Coordinates of N, CA and C in Angstrom, one line a residue:
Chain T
X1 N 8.7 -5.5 24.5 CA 8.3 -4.6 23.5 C 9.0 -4.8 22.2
X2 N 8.1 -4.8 21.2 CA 9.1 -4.9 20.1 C 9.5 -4.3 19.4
X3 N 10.7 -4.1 18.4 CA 11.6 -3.3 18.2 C 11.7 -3.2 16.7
X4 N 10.4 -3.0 16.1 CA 10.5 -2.5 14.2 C 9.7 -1.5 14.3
X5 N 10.7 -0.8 13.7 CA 10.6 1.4 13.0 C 10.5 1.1 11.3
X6 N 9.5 2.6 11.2 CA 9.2 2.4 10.0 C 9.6 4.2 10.3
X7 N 10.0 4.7 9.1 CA 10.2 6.1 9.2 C 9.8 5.8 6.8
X8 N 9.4 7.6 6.9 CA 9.0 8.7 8.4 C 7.1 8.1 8.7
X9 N 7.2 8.6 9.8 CA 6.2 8.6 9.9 C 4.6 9.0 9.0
X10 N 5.2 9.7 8.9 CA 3.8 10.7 7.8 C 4.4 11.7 6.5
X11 N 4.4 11.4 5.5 CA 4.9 12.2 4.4 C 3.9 12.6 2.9
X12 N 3.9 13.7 2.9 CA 3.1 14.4 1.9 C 4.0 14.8 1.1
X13 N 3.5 14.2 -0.9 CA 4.4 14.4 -2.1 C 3.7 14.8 -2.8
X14 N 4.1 14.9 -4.0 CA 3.0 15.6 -5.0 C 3.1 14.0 -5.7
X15 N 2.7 13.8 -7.0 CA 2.4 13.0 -7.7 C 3.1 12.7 -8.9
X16 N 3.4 11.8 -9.3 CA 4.6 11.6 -9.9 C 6.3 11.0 -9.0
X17 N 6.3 11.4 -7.8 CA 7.4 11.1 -7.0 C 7.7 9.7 -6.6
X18 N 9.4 9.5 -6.5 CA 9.6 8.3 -6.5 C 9.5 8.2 -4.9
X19 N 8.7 7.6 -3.9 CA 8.9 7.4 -2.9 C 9.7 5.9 -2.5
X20 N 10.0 5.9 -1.0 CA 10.5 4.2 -0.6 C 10.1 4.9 1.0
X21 N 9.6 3.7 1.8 CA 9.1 3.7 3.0 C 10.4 2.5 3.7
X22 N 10.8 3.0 4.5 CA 11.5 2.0 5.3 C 10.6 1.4 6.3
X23 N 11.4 0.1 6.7 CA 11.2 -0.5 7.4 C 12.1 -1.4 8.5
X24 N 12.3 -1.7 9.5 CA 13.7 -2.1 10.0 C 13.2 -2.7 11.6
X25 N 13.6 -3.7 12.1 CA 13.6 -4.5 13.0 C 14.7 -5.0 13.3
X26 N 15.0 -5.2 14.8 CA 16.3 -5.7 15.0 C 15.6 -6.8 16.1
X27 N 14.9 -7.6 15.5 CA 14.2 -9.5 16.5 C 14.8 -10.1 15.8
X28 N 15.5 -9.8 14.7 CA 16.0 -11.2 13.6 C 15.2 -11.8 13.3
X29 N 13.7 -11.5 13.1 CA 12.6 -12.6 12.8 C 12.5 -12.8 10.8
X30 N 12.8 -13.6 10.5 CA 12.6 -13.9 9.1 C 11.8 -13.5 8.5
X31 N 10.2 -13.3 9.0 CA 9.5 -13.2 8.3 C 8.7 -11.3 8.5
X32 N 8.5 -11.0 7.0 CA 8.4 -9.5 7.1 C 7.0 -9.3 6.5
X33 N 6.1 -8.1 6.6 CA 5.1 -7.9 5.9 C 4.8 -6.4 5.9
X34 N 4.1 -6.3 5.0 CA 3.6 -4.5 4.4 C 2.4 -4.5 4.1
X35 N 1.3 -3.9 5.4 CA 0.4 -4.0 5.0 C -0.6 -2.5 4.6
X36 N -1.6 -2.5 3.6 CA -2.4 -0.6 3.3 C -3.4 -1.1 4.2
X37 N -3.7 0.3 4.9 CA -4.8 0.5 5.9 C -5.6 1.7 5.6
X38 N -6.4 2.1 4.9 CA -7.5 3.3 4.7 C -8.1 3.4 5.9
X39 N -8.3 5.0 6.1 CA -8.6 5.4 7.3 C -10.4 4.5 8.1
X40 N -10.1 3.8 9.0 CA -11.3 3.1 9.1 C -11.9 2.3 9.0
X41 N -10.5 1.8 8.1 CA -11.2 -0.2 7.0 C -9.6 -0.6 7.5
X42 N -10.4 -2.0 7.1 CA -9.3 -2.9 7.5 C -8.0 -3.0 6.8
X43 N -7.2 -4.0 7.5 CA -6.0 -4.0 6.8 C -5.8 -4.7 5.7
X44 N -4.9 -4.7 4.7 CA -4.9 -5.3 3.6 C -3.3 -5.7 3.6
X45 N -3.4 -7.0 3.5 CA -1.4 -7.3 3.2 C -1.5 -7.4 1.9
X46 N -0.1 -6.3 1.7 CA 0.2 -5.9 0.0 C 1.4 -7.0 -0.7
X47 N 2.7 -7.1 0.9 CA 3.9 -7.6 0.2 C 4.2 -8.6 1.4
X48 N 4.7 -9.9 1.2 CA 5.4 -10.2 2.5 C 6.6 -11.2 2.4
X49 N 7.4 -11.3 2.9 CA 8.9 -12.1 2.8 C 8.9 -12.8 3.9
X50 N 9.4 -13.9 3.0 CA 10.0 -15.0 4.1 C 11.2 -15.5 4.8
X51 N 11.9 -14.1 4.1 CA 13.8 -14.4 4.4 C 14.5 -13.6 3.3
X52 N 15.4 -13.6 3.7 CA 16.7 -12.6 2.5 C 16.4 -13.3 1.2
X53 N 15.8 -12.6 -0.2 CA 15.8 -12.4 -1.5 C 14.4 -13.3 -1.4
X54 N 14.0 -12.9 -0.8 CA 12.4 -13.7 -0.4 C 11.3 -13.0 -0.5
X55 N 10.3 -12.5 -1.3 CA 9.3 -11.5 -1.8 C 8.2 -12.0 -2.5
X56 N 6.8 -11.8 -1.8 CA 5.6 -12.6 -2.5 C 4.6 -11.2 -2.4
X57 N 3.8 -11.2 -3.5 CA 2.5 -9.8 -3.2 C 1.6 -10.8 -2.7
X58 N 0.6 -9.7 -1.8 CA 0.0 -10.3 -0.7 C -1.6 -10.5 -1.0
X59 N -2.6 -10.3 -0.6 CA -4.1 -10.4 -1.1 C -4.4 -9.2 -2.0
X60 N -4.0 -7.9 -1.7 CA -4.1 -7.1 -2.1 C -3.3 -6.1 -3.1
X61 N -4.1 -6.3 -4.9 CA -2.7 -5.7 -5.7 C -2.4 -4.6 -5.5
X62 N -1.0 -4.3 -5.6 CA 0.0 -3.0 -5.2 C 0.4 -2.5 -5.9
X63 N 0.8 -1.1 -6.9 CA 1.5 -0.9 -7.9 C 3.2 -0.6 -7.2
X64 N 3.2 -0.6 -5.7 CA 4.3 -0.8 -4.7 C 5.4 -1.7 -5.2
X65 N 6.8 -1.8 -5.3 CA 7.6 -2.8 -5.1 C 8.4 -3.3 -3.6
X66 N 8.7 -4.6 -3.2 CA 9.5 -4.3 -1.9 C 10.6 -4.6 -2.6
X67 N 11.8 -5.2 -1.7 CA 13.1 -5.5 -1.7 C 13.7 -6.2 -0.4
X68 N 14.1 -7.5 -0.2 CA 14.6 -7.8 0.9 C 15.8 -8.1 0.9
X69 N 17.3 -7.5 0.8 CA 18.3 -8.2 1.2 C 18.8 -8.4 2.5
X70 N 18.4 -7.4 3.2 CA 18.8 -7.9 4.5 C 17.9 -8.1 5.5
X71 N 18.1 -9.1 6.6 CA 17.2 -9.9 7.4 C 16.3 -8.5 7.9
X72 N 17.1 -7.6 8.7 CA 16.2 -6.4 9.1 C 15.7 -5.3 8.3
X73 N 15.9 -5.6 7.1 CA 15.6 -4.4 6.5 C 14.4 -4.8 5.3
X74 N 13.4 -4.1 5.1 CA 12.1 -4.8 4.2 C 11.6 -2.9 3.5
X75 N 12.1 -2.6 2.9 CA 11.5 -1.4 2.1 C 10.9 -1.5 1.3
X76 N 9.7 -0.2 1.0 CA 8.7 -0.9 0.2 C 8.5 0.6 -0.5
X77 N 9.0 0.4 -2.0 CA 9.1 1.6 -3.0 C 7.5 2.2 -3.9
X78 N 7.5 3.5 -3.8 CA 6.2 3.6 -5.0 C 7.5 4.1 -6.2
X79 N 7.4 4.1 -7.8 CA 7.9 4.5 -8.4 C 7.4 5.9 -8.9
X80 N 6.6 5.9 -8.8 CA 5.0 6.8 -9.3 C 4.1 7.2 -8.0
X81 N 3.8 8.0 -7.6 CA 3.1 8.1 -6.5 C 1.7 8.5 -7.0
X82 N 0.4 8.2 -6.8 CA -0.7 8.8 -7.2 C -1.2 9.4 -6.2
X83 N -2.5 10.1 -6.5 CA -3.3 10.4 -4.6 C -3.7 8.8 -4.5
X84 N -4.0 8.2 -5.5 CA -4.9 6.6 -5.1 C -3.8 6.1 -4.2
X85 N -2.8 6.6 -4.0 CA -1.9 5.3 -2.7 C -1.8 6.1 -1.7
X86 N -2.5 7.0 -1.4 CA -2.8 7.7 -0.3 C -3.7 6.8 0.9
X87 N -3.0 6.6 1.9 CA -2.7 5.1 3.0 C -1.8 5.6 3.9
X88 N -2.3 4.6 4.9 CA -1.4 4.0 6.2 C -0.9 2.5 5.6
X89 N 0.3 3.0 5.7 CA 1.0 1.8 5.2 C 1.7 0.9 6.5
X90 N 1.4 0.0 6.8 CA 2.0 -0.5 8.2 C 2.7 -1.5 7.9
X91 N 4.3 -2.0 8.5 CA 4.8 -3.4 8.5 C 5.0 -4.0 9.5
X92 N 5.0 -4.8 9.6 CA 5.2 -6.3 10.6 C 6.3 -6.9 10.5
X93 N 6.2 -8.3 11.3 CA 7.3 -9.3 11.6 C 6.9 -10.5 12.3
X94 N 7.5 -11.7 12.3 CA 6.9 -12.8 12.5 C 7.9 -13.8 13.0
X95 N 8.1 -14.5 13.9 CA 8.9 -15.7 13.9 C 8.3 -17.3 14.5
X96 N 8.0 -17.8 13.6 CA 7.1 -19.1 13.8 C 8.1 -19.8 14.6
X97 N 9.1 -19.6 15.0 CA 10.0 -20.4 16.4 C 9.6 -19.6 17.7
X98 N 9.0 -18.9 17.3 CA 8.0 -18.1 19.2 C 6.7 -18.9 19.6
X99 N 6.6 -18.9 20.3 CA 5.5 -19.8 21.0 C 3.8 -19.2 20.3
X100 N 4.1 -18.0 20.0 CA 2.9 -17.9 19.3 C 3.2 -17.6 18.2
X101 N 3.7 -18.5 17.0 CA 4.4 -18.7 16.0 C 3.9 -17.5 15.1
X102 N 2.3 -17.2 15.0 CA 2.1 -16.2 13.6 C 1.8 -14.8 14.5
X103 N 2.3 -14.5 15.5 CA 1.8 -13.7 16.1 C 3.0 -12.6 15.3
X104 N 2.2 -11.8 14.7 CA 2.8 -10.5 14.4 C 2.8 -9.1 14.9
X105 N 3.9 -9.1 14.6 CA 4.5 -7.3 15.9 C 4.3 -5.8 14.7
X106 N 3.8 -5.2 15.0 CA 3.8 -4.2 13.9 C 4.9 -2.8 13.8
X107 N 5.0 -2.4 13.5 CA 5.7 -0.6 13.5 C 4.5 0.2 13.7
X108 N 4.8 1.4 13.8 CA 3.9 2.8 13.7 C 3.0 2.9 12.8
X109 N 3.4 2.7 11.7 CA 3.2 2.9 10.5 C 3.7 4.0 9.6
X110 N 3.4 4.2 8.5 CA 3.8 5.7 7.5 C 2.4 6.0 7.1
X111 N 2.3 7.1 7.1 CA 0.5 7.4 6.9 C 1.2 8.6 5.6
X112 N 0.5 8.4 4.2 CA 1.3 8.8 2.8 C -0.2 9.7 2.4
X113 N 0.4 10.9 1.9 CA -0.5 11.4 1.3 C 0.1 12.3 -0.2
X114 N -0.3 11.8 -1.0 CA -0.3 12.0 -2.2 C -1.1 13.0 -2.8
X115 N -0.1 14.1 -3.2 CA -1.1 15.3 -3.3 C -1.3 15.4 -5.0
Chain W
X1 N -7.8 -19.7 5.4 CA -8.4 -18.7 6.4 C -9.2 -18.6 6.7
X2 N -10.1 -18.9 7.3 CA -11.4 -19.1 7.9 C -11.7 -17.9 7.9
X3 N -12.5 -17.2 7.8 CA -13.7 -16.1 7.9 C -14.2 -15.5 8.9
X4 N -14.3 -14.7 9.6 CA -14.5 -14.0 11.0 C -15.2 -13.1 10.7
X5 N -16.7 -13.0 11.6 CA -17.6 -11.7 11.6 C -18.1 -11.4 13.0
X6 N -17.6 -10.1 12.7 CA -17.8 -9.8 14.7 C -18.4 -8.1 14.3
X7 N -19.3 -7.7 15.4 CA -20.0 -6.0 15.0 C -19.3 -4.9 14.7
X8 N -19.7 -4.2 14.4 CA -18.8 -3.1 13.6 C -18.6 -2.4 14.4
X9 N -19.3 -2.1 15.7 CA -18.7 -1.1 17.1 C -19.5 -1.4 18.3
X10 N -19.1 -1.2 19.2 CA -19.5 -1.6 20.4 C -19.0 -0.2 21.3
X11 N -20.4 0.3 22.2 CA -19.8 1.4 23.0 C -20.1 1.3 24.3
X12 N -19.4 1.3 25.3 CA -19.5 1.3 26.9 C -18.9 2.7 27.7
X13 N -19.4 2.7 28.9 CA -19.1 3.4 30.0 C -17.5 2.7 30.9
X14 N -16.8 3.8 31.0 CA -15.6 3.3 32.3 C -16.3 2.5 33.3
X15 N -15.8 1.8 33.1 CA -16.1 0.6 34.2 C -16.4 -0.4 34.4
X16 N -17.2 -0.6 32.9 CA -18.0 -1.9 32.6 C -17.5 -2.6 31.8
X17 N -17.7 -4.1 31.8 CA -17.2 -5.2 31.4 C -17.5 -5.0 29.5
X18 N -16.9 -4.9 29.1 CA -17.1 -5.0 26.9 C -16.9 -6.7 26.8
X19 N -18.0 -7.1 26.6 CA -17.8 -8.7 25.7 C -18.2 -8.4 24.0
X20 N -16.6 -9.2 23.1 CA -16.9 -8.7 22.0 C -16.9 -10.2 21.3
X21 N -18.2 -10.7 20.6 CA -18.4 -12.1 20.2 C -17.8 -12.2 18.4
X22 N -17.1 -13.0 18.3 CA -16.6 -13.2 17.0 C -17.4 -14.8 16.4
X23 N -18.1 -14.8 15.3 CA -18.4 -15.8 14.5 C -17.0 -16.4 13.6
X24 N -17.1 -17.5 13.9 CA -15.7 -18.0 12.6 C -16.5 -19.7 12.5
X25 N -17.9 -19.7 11.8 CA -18.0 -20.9 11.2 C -17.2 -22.4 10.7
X26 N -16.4 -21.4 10.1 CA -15.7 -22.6 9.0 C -14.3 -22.6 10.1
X27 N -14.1 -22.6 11.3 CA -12.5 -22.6 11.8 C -12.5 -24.1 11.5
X28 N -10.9 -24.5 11.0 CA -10.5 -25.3 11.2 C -9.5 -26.1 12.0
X29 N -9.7 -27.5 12.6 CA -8.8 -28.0 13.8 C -7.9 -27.8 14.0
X30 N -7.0 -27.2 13.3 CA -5.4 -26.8 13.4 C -5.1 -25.3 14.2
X31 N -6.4 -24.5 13.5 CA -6.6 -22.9 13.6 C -7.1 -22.5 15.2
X32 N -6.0 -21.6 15.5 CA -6.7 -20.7 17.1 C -7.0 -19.4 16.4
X33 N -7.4 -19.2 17.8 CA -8.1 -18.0 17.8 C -7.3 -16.5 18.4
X34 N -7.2 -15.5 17.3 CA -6.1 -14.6 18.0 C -6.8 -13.8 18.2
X35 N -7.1 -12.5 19.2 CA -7.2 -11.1 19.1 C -6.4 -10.2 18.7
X36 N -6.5 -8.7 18.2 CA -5.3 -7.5 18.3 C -6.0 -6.5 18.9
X37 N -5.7 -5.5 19.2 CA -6.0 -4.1 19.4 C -5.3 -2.9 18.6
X38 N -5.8 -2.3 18.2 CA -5.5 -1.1 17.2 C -5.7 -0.3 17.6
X39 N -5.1 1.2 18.3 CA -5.2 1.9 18.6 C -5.1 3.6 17.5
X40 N -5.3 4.5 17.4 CA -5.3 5.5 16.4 C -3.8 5.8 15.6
X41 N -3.8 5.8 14.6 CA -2.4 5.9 13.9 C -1.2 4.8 14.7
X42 N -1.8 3.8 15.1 CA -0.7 3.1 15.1 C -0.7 1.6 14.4
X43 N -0.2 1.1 14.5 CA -0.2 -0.8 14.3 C -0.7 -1.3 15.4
X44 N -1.7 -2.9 15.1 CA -2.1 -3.5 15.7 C -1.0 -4.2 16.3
X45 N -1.7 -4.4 17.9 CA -0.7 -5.1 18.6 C -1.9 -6.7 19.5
X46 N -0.5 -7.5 19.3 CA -1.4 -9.0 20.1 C -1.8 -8.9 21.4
X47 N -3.1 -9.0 21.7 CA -3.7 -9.2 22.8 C -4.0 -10.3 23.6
X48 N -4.8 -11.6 23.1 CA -4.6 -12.8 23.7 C -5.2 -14.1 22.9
X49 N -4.5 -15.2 22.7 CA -4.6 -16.0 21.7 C -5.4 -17.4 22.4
X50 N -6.1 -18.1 21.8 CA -6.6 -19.5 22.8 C -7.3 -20.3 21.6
X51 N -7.0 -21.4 21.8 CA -7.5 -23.2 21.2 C -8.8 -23.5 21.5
X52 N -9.4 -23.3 23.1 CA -10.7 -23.8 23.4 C -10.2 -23.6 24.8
X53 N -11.7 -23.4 25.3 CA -12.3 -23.1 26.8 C -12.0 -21.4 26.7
X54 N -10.8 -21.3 28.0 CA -10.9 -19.8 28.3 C -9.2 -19.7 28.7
X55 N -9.2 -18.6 28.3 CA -7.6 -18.1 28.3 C -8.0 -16.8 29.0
X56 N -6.9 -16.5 29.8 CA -6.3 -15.2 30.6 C -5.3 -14.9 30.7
X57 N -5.6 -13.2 30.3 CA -4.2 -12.3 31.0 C -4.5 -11.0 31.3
X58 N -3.5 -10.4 31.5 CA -3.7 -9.5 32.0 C -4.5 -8.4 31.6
X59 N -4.6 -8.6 30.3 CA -5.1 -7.6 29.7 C -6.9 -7.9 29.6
X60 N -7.2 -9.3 28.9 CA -8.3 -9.5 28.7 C -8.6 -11.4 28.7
X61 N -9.6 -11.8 28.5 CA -10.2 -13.1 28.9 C -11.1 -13.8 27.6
X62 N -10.7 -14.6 27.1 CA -10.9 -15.1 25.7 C -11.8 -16.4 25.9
X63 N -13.1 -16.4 25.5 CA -14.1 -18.0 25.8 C -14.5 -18.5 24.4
X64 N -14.4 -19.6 24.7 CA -14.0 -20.2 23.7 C -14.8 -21.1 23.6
X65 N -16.6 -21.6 22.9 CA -17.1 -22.6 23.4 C -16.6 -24.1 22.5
X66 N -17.4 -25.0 23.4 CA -17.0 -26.5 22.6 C -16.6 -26.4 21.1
X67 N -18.0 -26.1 20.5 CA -17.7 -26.7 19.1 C -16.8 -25.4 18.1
X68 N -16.4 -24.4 18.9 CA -15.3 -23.1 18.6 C -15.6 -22.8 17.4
X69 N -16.8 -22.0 17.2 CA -17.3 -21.9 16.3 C -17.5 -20.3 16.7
X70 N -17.5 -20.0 17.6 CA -17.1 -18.4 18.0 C -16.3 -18.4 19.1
X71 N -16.3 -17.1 19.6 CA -15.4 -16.8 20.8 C -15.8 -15.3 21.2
X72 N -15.5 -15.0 22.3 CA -15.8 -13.6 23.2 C -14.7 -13.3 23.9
X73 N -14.0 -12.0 23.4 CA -13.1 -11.3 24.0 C -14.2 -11.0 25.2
X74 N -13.3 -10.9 26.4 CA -13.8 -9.9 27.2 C -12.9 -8.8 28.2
X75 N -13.0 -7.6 27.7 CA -12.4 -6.7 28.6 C -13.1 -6.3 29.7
X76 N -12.5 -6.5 31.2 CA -13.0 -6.3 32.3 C -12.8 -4.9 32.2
X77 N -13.6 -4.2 33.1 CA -13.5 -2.7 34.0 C -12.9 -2.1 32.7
X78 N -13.4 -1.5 31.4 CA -12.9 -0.7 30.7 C -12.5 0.7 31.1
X79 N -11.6 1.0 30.8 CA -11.1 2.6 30.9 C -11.1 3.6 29.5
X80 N -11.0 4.7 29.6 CA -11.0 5.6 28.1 C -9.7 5.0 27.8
X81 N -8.7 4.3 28.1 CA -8.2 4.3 27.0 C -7.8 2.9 26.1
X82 N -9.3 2.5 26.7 CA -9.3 1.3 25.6 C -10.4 1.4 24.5
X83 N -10.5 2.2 24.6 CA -10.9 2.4 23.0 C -9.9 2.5 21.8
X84 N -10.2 1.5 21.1 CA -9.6 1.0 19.9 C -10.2 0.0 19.2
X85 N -9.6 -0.3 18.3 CA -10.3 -0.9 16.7 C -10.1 -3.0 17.5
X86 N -10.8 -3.6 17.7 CA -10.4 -5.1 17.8 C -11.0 -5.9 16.9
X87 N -9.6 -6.4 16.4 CA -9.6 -8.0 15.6 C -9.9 -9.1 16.1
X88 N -10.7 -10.0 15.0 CA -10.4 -11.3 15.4 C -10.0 -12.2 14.7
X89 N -9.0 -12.7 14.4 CA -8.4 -13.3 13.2 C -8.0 -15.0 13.8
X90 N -8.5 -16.2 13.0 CA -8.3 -17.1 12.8 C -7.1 -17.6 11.9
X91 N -6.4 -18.6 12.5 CA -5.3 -19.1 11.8 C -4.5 -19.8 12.4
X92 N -4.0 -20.8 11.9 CA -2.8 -21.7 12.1 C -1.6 -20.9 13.3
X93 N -1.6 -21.7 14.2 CA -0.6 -20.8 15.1 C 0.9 -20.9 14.6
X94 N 1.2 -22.0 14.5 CA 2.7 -22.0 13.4 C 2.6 -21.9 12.0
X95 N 1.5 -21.7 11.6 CA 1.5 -21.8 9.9 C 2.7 -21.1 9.4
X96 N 3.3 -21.9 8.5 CA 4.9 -21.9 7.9 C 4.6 -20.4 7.3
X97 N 3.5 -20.3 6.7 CA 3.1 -19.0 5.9 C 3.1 -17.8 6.6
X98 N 2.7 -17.8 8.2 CA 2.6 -17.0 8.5 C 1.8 -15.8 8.5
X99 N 0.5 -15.9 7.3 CA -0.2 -15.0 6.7 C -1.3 -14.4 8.5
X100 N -1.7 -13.4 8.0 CA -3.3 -13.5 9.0 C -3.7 -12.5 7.8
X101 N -5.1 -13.2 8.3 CA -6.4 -11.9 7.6 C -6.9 -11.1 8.3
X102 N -7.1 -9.8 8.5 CA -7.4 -8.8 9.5 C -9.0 -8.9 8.7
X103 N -9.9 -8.8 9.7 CA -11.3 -8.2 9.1 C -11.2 -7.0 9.3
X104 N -12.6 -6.4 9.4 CA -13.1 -5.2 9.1 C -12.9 -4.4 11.4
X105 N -13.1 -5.3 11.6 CA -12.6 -5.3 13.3 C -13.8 -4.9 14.1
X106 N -13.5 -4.3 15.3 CA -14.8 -3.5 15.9 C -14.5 -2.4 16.7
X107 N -15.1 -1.3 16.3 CA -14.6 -0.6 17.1 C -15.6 0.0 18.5
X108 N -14.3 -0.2 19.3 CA -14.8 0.1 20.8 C -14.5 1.3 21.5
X109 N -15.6 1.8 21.7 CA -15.6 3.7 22.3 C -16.0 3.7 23.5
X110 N -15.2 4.1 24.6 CA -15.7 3.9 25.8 C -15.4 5.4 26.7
X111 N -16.7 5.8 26.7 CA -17.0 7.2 27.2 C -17.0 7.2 29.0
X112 N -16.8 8.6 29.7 CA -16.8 8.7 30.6 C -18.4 8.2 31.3

């Protein structure tokens, strides 16, 4: 089973608010991702790291920032919150030294609603 | 990333076999073939990955023909609680990048 927590789970803000969504795994896998999911459509990767001070935006632009210093830790900030980033925000993990190298493990997710 | 188009839902009875066919034209020699399953408010989770022919486990049975130009999840004896959203995503199995592309998926509703 794998072991990355995203808290909280589900949070409703008003607009204007500075949010940050955690994220946290303890596989030690290097590689980290944050991806938006709208209820019903697919997933979109927004942010993803390849290791400590490691940060690339993903297919999809984000007004989001992340942050990686530490191996388990991958948080991903709104500075501004709108209702438009009202999402399921889910992250992952990856270690291309596992036998199914890109196979990615997910969290719960944070499902955001921006009031 | 090769490109993957598979139906937008598929609906069965408990009991019966779900075959879910994915098109990926353009796969390339290096790229397998993954599934996930997506269940409601959660994250997708890996189901069964395969290169060519046919892969098994416990969960489900992945066919894979010659020129791997599609492939067919198959869940045996479905139960209600395998209804959920399935992917099929093509890609490098070690790709250094690590990326995958999730499509649009299919979702599977399986009624009493």
């Amino acid at each position: 089973e794998a072991d990355i927590y995203q808290t909280p789970r589900y949070l409703v803000i008003g607009t204007g608010k500075k949010i940050t969504l955690e994220c946290s795994q303890t596989m030690g896998h290097d590689k980290m991702y944050w991806y938006q999911q709208d209820p019903g459509m697919e997933l979109h990767l927004i942010h993803y790291s390849y290791g400590v001070n490691s940060t690339e935006k993903g297919d999809l632009s984000s007004e989001s920032t992340v942050s990686r210093i530490r191996t388990e830790h991958f948080p991903l900030t709104l500075e501004s919150a709108r209702p438009s980033h009202t999402s399921q925000y889910l992250c992952a993990s990856s270690d291309p030294r596992l036998p199914r190298g890109n196979e990615q493990f997910f969290g719960p997710g944070t499902r955001l609603t921006v009031l | 990333l090769a490109k993957t188009t598979q139906p937008i839902s598929m609906d069965s009875y408990e009991g019966q076999e779900v075959n879910i066919t994915c098109s990926h034209n353009n796969i390339a020699t290096n790229d397998y073939i993954t599934w996930y399953q997506q269940f409601p408010s959660q994250g997708p989770r890996f189901i069964i990955q395969g290169y060519k022919t046919k892969v098994t486990n416990e969960v489900a049975s992945l066919f894979i023909p010659a020129d791997r130009k599609s492939s067919t999840l198959s869940l045996p004896r479905v139960s209600l609680s395998d209804t959920a959203v399935y992917y099929c995503l093509v890609g490098v199995s070690t790709d250094s990048w690590g990326k995958l592309q999730f499509g649009a998926g299919t979702q599977v509703v399986v009624t009493p």
